PDB file of C-alpha atoms in Angstrom:
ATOM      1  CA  UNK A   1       8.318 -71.881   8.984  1.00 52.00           C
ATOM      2  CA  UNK A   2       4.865 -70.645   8.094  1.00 41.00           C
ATOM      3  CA  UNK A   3       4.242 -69.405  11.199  1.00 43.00           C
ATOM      4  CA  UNK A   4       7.245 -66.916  11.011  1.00 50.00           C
ATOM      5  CA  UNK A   5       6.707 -66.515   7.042  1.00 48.00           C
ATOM      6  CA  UNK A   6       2.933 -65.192   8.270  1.00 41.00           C
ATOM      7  CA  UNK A   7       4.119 -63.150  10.922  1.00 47.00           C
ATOM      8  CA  UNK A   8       6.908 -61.450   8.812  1.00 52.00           C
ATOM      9  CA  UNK A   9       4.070 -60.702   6.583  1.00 48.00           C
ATOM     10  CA  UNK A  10       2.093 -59.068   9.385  1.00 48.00           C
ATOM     11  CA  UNK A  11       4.760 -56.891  10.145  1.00 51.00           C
ATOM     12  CA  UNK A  12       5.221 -55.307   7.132  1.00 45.00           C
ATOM     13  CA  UNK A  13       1.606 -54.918   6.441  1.00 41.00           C
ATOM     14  CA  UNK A  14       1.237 -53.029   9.790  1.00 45.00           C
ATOM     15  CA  UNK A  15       4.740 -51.044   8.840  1.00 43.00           C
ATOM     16  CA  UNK A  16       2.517 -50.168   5.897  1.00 41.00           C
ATOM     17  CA  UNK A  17      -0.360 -49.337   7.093  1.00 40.00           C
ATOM     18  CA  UNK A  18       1.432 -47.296   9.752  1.00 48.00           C
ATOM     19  CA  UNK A  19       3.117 -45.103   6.773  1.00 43.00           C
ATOM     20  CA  UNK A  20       0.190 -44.448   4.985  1.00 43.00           C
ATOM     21  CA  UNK A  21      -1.908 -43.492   8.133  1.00 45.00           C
ATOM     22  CA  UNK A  22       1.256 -41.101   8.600  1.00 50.00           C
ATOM     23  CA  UNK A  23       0.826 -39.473   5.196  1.00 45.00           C
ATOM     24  CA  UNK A  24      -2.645 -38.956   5.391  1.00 49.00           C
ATOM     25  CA  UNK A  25      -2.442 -37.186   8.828  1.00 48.00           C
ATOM     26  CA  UNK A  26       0.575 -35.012   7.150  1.00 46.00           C
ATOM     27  CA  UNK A  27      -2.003 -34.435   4.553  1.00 48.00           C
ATOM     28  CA  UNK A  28      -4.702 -33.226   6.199  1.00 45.00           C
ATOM     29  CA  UNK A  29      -3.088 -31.197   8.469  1.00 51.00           C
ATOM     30  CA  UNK A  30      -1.250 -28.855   5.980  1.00 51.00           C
ATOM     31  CA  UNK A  31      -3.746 -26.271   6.191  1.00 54.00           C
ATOM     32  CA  UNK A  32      -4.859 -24.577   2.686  1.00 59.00           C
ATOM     33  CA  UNK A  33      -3.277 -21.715   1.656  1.00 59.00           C
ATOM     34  CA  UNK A  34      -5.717 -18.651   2.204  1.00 64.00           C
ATOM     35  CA  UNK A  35      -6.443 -16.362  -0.958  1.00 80.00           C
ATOM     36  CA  UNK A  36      -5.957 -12.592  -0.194  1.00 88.00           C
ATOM     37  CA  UNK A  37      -9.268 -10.857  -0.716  1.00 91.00           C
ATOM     38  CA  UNK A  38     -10.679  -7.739  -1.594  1.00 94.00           C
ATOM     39  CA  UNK A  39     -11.259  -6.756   1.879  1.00 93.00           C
ATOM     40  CA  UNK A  40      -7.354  -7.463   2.707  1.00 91.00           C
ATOM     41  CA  UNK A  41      -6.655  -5.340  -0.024  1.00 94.00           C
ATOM     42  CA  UNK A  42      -8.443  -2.494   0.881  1.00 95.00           C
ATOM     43  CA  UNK A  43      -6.754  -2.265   4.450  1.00 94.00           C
ATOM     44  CA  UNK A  44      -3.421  -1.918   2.612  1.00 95.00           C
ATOM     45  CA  UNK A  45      -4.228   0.729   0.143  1.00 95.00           C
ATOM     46  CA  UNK A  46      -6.393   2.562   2.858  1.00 95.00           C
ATOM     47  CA  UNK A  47      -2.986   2.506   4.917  1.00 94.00           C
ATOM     48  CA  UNK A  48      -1.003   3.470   2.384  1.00 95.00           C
ATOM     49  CA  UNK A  49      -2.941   6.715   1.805  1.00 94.00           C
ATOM     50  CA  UNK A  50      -4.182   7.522   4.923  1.00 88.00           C
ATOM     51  CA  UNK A  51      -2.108  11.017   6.804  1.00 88.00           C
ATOM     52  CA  UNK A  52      -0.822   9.282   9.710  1.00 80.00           C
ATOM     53  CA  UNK A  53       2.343   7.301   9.555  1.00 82.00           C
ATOM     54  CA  UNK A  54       3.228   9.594   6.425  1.00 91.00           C
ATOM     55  CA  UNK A  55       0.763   8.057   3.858  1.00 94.00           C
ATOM     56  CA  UNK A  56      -0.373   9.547   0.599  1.00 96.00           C
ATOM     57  CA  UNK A  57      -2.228  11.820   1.903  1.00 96.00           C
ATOM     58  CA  UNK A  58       0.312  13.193   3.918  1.00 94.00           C
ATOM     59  CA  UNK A  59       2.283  13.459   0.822  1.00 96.00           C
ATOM     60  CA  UNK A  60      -0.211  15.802  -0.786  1.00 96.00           C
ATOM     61  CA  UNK A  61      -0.978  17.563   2.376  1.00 94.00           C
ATOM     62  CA  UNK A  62       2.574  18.977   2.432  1.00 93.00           C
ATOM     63  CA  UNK A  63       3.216  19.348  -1.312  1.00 93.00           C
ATOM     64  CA  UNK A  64      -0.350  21.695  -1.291  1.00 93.00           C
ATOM     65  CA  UNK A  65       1.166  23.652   1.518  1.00 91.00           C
ATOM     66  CA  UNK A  66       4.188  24.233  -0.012  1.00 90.00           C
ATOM     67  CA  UNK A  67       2.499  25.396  -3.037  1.00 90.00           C
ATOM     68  CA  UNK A  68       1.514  28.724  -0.599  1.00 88.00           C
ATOM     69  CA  UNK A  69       5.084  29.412  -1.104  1.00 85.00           C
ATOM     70  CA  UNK A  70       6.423  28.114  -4.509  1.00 84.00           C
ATOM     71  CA  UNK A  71       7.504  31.530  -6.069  1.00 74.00           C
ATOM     72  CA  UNK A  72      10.114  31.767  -2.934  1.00 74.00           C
ATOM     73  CA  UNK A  73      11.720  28.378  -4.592  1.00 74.00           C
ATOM     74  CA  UNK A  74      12.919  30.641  -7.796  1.00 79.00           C
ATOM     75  CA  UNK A  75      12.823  29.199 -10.900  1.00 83.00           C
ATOM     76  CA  UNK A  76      14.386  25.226 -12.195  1.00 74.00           C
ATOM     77  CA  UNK A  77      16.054  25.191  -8.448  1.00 70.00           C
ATOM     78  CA  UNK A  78      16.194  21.977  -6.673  1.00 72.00           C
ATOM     79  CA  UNK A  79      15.415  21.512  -2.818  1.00 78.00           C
ATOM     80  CA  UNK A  80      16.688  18.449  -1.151  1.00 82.00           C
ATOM     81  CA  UNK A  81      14.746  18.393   2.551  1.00 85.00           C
ATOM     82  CA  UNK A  82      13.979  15.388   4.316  1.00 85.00           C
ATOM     83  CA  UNK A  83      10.482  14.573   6.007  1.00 83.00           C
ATOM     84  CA  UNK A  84      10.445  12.024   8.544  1.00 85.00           C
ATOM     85  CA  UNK A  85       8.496  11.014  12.566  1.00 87.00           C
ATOM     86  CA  UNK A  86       8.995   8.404  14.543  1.00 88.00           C
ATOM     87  CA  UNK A  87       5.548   8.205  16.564  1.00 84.00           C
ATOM     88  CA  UNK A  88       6.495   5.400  18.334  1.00 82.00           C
ATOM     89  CA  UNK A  89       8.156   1.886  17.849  1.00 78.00           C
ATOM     90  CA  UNK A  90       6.037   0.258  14.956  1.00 83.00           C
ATOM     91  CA  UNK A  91       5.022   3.549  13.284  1.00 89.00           C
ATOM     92  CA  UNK A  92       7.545   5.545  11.693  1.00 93.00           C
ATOM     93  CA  UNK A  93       8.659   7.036   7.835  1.00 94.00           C
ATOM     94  CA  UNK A  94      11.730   8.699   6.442  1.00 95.00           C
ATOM     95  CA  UNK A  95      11.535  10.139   3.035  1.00 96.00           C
ATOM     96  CA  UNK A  96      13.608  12.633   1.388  1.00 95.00           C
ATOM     97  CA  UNK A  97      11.677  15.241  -0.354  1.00 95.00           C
ATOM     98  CA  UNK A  98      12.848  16.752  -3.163  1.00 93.00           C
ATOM     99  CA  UNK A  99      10.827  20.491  -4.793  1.00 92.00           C
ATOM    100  CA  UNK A 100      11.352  21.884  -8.300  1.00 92.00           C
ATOM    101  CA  UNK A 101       9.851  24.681  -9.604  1.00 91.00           C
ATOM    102  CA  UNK A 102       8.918  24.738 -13.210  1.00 90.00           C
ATOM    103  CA  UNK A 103       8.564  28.761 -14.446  1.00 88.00           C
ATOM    104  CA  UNK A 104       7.035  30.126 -17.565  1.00 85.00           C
ATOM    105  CA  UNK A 105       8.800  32.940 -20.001  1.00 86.00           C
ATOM    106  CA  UNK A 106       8.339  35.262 -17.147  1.00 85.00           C
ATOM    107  CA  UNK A 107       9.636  33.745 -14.613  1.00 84.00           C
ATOM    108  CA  UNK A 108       6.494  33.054 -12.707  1.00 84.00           C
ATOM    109  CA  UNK A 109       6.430  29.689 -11.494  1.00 86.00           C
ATOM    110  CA  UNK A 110       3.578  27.378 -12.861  1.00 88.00           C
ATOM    111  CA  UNK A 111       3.858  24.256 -11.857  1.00 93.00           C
ATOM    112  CA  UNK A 112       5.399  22.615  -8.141  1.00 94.00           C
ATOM    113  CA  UNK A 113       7.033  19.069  -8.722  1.00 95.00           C
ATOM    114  CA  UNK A 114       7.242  17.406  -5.798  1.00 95.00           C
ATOM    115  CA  UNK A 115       9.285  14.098  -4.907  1.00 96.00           C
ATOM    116  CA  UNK A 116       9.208  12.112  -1.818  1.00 97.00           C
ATOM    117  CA  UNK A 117      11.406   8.492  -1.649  1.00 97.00           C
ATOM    118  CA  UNK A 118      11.737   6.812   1.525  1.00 96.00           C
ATOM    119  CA  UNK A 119      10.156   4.443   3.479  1.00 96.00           C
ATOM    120  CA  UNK A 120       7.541   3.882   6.356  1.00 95.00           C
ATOM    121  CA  UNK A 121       5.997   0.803   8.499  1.00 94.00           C
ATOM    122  CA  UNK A 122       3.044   1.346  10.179  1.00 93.00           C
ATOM    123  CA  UNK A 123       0.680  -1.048  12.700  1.00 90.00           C
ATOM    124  CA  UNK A 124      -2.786  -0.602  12.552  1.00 88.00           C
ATOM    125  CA  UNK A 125      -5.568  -2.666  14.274  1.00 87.00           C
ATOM    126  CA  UNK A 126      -5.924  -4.971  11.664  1.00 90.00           C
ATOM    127  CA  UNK A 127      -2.504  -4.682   9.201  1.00 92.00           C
ATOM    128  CA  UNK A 128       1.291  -4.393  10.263  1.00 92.00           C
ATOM    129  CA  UNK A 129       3.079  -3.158   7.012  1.00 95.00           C
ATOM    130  CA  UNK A 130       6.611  -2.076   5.884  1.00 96.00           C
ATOM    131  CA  UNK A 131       6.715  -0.381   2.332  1.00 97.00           C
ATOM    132  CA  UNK A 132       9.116   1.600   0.264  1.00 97.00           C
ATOM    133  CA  UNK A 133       7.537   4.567  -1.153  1.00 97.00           C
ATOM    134  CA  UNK A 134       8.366   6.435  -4.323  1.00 98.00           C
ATOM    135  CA  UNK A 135       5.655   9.404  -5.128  1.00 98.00           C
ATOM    136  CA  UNK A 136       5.958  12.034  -7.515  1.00 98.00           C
ATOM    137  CA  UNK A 137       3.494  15.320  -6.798  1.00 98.00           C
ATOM    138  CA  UNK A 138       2.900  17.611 -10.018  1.00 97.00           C
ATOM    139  CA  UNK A 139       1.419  20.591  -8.597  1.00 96.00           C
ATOM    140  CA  UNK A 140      -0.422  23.551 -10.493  1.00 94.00           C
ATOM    141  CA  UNK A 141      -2.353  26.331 -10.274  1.00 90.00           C
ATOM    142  CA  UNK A 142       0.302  28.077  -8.569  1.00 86.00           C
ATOM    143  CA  UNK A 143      -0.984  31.819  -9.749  1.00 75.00           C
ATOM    144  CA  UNK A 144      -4.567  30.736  -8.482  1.00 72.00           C
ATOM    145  CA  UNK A 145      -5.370  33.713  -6.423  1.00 66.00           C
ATOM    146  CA  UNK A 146      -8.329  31.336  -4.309  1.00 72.00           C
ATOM    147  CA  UNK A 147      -5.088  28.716  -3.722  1.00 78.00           C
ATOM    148  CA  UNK A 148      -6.929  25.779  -5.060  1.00 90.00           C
ATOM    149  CA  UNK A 149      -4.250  23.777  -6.166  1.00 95.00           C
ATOM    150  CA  UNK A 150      -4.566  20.657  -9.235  1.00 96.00           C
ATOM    151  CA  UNK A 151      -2.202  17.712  -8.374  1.00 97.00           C
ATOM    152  CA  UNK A 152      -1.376  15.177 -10.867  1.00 98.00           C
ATOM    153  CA  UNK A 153       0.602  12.381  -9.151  1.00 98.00           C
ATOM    154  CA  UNK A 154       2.152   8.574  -9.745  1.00 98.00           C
ATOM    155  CA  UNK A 155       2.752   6.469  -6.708  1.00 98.00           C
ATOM    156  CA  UNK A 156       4.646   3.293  -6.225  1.00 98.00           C
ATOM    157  CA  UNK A 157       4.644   0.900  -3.031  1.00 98.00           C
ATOM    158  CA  UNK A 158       6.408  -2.101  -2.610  1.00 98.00           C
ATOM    159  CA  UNK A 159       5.556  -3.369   1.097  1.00 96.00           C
ATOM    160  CA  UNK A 160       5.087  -6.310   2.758  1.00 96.00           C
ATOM    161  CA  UNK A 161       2.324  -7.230   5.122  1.00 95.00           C
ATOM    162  CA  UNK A 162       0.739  -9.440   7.962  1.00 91.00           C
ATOM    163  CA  UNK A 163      -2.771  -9.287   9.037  1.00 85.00           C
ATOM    164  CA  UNK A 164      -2.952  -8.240  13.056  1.00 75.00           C
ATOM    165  CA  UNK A 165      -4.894 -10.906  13.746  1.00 68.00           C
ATOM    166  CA  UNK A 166      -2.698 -13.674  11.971  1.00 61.00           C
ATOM    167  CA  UNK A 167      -5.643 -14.757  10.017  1.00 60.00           C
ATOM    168  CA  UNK A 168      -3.730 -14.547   6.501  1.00 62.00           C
ATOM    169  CA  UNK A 169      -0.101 -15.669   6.331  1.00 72.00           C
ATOM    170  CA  UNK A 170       2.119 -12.984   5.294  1.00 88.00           C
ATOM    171  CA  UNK A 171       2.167 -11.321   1.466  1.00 93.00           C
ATOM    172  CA  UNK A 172       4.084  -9.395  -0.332  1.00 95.00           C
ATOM    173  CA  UNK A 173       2.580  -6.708  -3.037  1.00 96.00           C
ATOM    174  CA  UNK A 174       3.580  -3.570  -5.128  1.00 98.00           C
ATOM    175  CA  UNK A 175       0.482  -0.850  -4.927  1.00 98.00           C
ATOM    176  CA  UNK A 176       0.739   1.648  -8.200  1.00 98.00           C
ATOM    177  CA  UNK A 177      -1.124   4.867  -7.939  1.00 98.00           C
ATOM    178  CA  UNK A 178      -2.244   7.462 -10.975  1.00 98.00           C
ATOM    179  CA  UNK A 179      -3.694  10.038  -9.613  1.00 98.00           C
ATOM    180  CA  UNK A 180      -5.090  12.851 -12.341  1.00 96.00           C
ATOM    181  CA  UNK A 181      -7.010  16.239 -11.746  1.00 97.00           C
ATOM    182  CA  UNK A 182      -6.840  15.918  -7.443  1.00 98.00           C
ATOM    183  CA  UNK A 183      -8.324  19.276  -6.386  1.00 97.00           C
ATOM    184  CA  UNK A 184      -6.198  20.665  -3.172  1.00 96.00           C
ATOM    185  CA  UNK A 185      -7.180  23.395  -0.882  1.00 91.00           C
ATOM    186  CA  UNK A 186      -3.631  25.096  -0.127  1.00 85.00           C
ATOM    187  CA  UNK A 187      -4.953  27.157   3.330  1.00 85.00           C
ATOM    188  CA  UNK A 188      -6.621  23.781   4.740  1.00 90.00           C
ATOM    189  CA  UNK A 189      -4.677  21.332   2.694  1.00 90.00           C
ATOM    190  CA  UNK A 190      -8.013  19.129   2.272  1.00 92.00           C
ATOM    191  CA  UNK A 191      -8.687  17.027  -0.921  1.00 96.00           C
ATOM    192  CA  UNK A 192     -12.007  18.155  -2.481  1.00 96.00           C
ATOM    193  CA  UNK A 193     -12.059  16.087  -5.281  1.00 97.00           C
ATOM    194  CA  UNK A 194     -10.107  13.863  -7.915  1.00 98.00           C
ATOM    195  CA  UNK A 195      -9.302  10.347  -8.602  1.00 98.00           C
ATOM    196  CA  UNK A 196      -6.349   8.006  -9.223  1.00 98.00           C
ATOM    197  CA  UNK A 197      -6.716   4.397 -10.765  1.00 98.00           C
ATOM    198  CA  UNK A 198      -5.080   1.588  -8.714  1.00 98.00           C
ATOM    199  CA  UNK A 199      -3.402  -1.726  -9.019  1.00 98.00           C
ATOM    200  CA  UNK A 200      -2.140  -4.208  -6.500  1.00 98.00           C
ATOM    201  CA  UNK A 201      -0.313  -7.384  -7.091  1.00 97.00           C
ATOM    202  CA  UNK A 202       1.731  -9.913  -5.013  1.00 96.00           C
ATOM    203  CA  UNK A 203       1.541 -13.104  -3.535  1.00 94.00           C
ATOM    204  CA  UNK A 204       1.404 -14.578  -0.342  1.00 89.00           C
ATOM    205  CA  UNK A 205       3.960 -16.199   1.515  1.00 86.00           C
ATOM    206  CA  UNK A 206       2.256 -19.692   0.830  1.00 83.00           C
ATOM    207  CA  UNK A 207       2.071 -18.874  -2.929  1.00 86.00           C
ATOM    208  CA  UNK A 208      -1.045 -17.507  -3.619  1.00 89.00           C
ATOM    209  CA  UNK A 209      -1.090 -15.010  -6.345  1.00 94.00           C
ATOM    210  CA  UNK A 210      -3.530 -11.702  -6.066  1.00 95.00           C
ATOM    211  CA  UNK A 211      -3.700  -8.649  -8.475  1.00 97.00           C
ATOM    212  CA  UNK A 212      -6.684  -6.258  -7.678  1.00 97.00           C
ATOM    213  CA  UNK A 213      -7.433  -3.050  -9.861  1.00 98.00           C
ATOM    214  CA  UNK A 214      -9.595  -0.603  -9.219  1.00 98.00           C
ATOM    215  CA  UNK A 215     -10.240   3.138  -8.574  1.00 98.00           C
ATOM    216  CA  UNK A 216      -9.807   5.650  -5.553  1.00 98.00           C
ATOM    217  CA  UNK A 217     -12.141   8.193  -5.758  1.00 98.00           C
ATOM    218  CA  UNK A 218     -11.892  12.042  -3.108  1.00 97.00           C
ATOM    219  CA  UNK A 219     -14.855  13.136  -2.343  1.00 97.00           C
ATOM    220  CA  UNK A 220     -14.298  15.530   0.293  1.00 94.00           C
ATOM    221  CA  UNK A 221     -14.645  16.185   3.768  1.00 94.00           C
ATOM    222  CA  UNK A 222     -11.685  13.710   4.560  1.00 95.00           C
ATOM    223  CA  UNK A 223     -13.349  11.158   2.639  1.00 96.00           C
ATOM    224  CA  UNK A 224     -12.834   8.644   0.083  1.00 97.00           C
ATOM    225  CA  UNK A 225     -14.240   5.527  -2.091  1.00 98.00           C
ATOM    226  CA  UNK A 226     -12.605   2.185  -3.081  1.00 98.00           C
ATOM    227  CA  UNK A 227     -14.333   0.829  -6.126  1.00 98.00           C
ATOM    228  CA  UNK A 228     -12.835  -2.594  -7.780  1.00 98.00           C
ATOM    229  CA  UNK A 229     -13.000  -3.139 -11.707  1.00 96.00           C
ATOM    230  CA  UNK A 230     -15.397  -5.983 -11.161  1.00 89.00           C
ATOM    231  CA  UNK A 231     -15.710  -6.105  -7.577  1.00 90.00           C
ATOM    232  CA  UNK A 232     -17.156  -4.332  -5.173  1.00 96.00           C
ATOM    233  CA  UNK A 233     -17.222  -0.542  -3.182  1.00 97.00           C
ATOM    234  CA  UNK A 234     -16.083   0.535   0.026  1.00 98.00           C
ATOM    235  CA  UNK A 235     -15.344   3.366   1.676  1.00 97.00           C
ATOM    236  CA  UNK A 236     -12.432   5.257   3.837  1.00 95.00           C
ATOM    237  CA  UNK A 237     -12.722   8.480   6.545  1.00 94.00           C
ATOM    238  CA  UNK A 238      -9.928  10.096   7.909  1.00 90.00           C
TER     239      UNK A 238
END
């Protein structure tokens, strides 16, 4: 009787033991979740503003060169167009573009407003992405006889994103651009100058919660700078 009372006993203790071996293991292989970091964030604003794949830039780019023509537009007259590439199977957009012409007592167009709402993904070596884009382009300096244009602009970008080399899990994020005083060139289209403040929030797929803010800064020659409140610089060539 004590003999099978004792080995009952043993039994269960190795059932036990068993079970919480099996938890730990479980335990320690449930890898941490990984924080998104400045660096992650600035390969998803720099592809959200870079020209190819329809970016910001992009954005401007054609705005600016529509500005050449503006006073064809008339006066208070919406233009529906659409402005969309497929480049190849992981890099496309498709936004419709919408132009408005804002005219003083005259009738000489001032100001170019400039709408774009669509969507792109892009694949880059180090960030796959699909985003929905809303961007509204205020453009003036229309009577400039040099065609240096001013754009004034507010962005919004709701995307979602993987790193390409599966590093991070996947995140989700909204990017919010305020761009104020951009200086355009309207022959070349090239930003000289200008700023817009930033912010990006989301979370990763795990749970991790991120919001970055910061400032983009032009400075020319198809450059740019990242600078974080409270974090640190980089910078973007295109």
């Amino acid at each position: 009787m004590l003999i099978q009372q004792y080995r009952s006993n043993r039994n269960i203790l190795i059932v036990v033991i068993a079970l919480l071996f099996s938890l730990n293991s479980c335990q320690e292989e449930t890898p941490e979740p990984i924080s998104i970091l400045e660096e992650d964030v600035v390969l998803a604003i720099e592809g959200a503003i870079l020209p190819n794949s329809g970016g910001l830039i992009s954005q401007i780019n054609a705005t600016a060169l529509q500005g050449l023509t503006a006073a064809d537009l008339g006066c208070d007259v919406l233009n529906d167009s659409s402005l969309n590439e497929v480049i190849n199977s992981r890099n496309s957009y498709s936004y419709t573009w919408t132009l408005e012409n804002e005219c003083d007592l005259e009738d000489k167009p001032f100001e170019l407003t400039s709408i774009f709402d669509g969507n792109r993904r892009y694949l880059t070596n180090d960030l796959s992405a699909n985003e929905k884009i809303e961007t509204s382009i205020y453009l003036s300096g229309l009577s400039n006889l040099e065609n240096e244009f001013t754009i004034n602009l507010i962005t919004d970008i709701e995307g979602s994103y993987r790193a390409s080399n599966d590093i991070l899990d996947g995140y989700v994020g909204k990017i919010s651009f305020v761009g104020i005083d951009i200086i355009v060139d309207g022959e070349s289209q090239e930003i000289s100058s200008g700023a817009a403040n930033f912010v990006f929030s989301g979370a990763s797929i795990s749970g991790r919660f991120f919001n970055y803010e910061g400032v983009l800064t032009f400075e020319g020659n198809e450059s740019a700078s990242i600078a974080f409140t409270n974090g640190g610089n980089y910078s973007l060539n295109w």
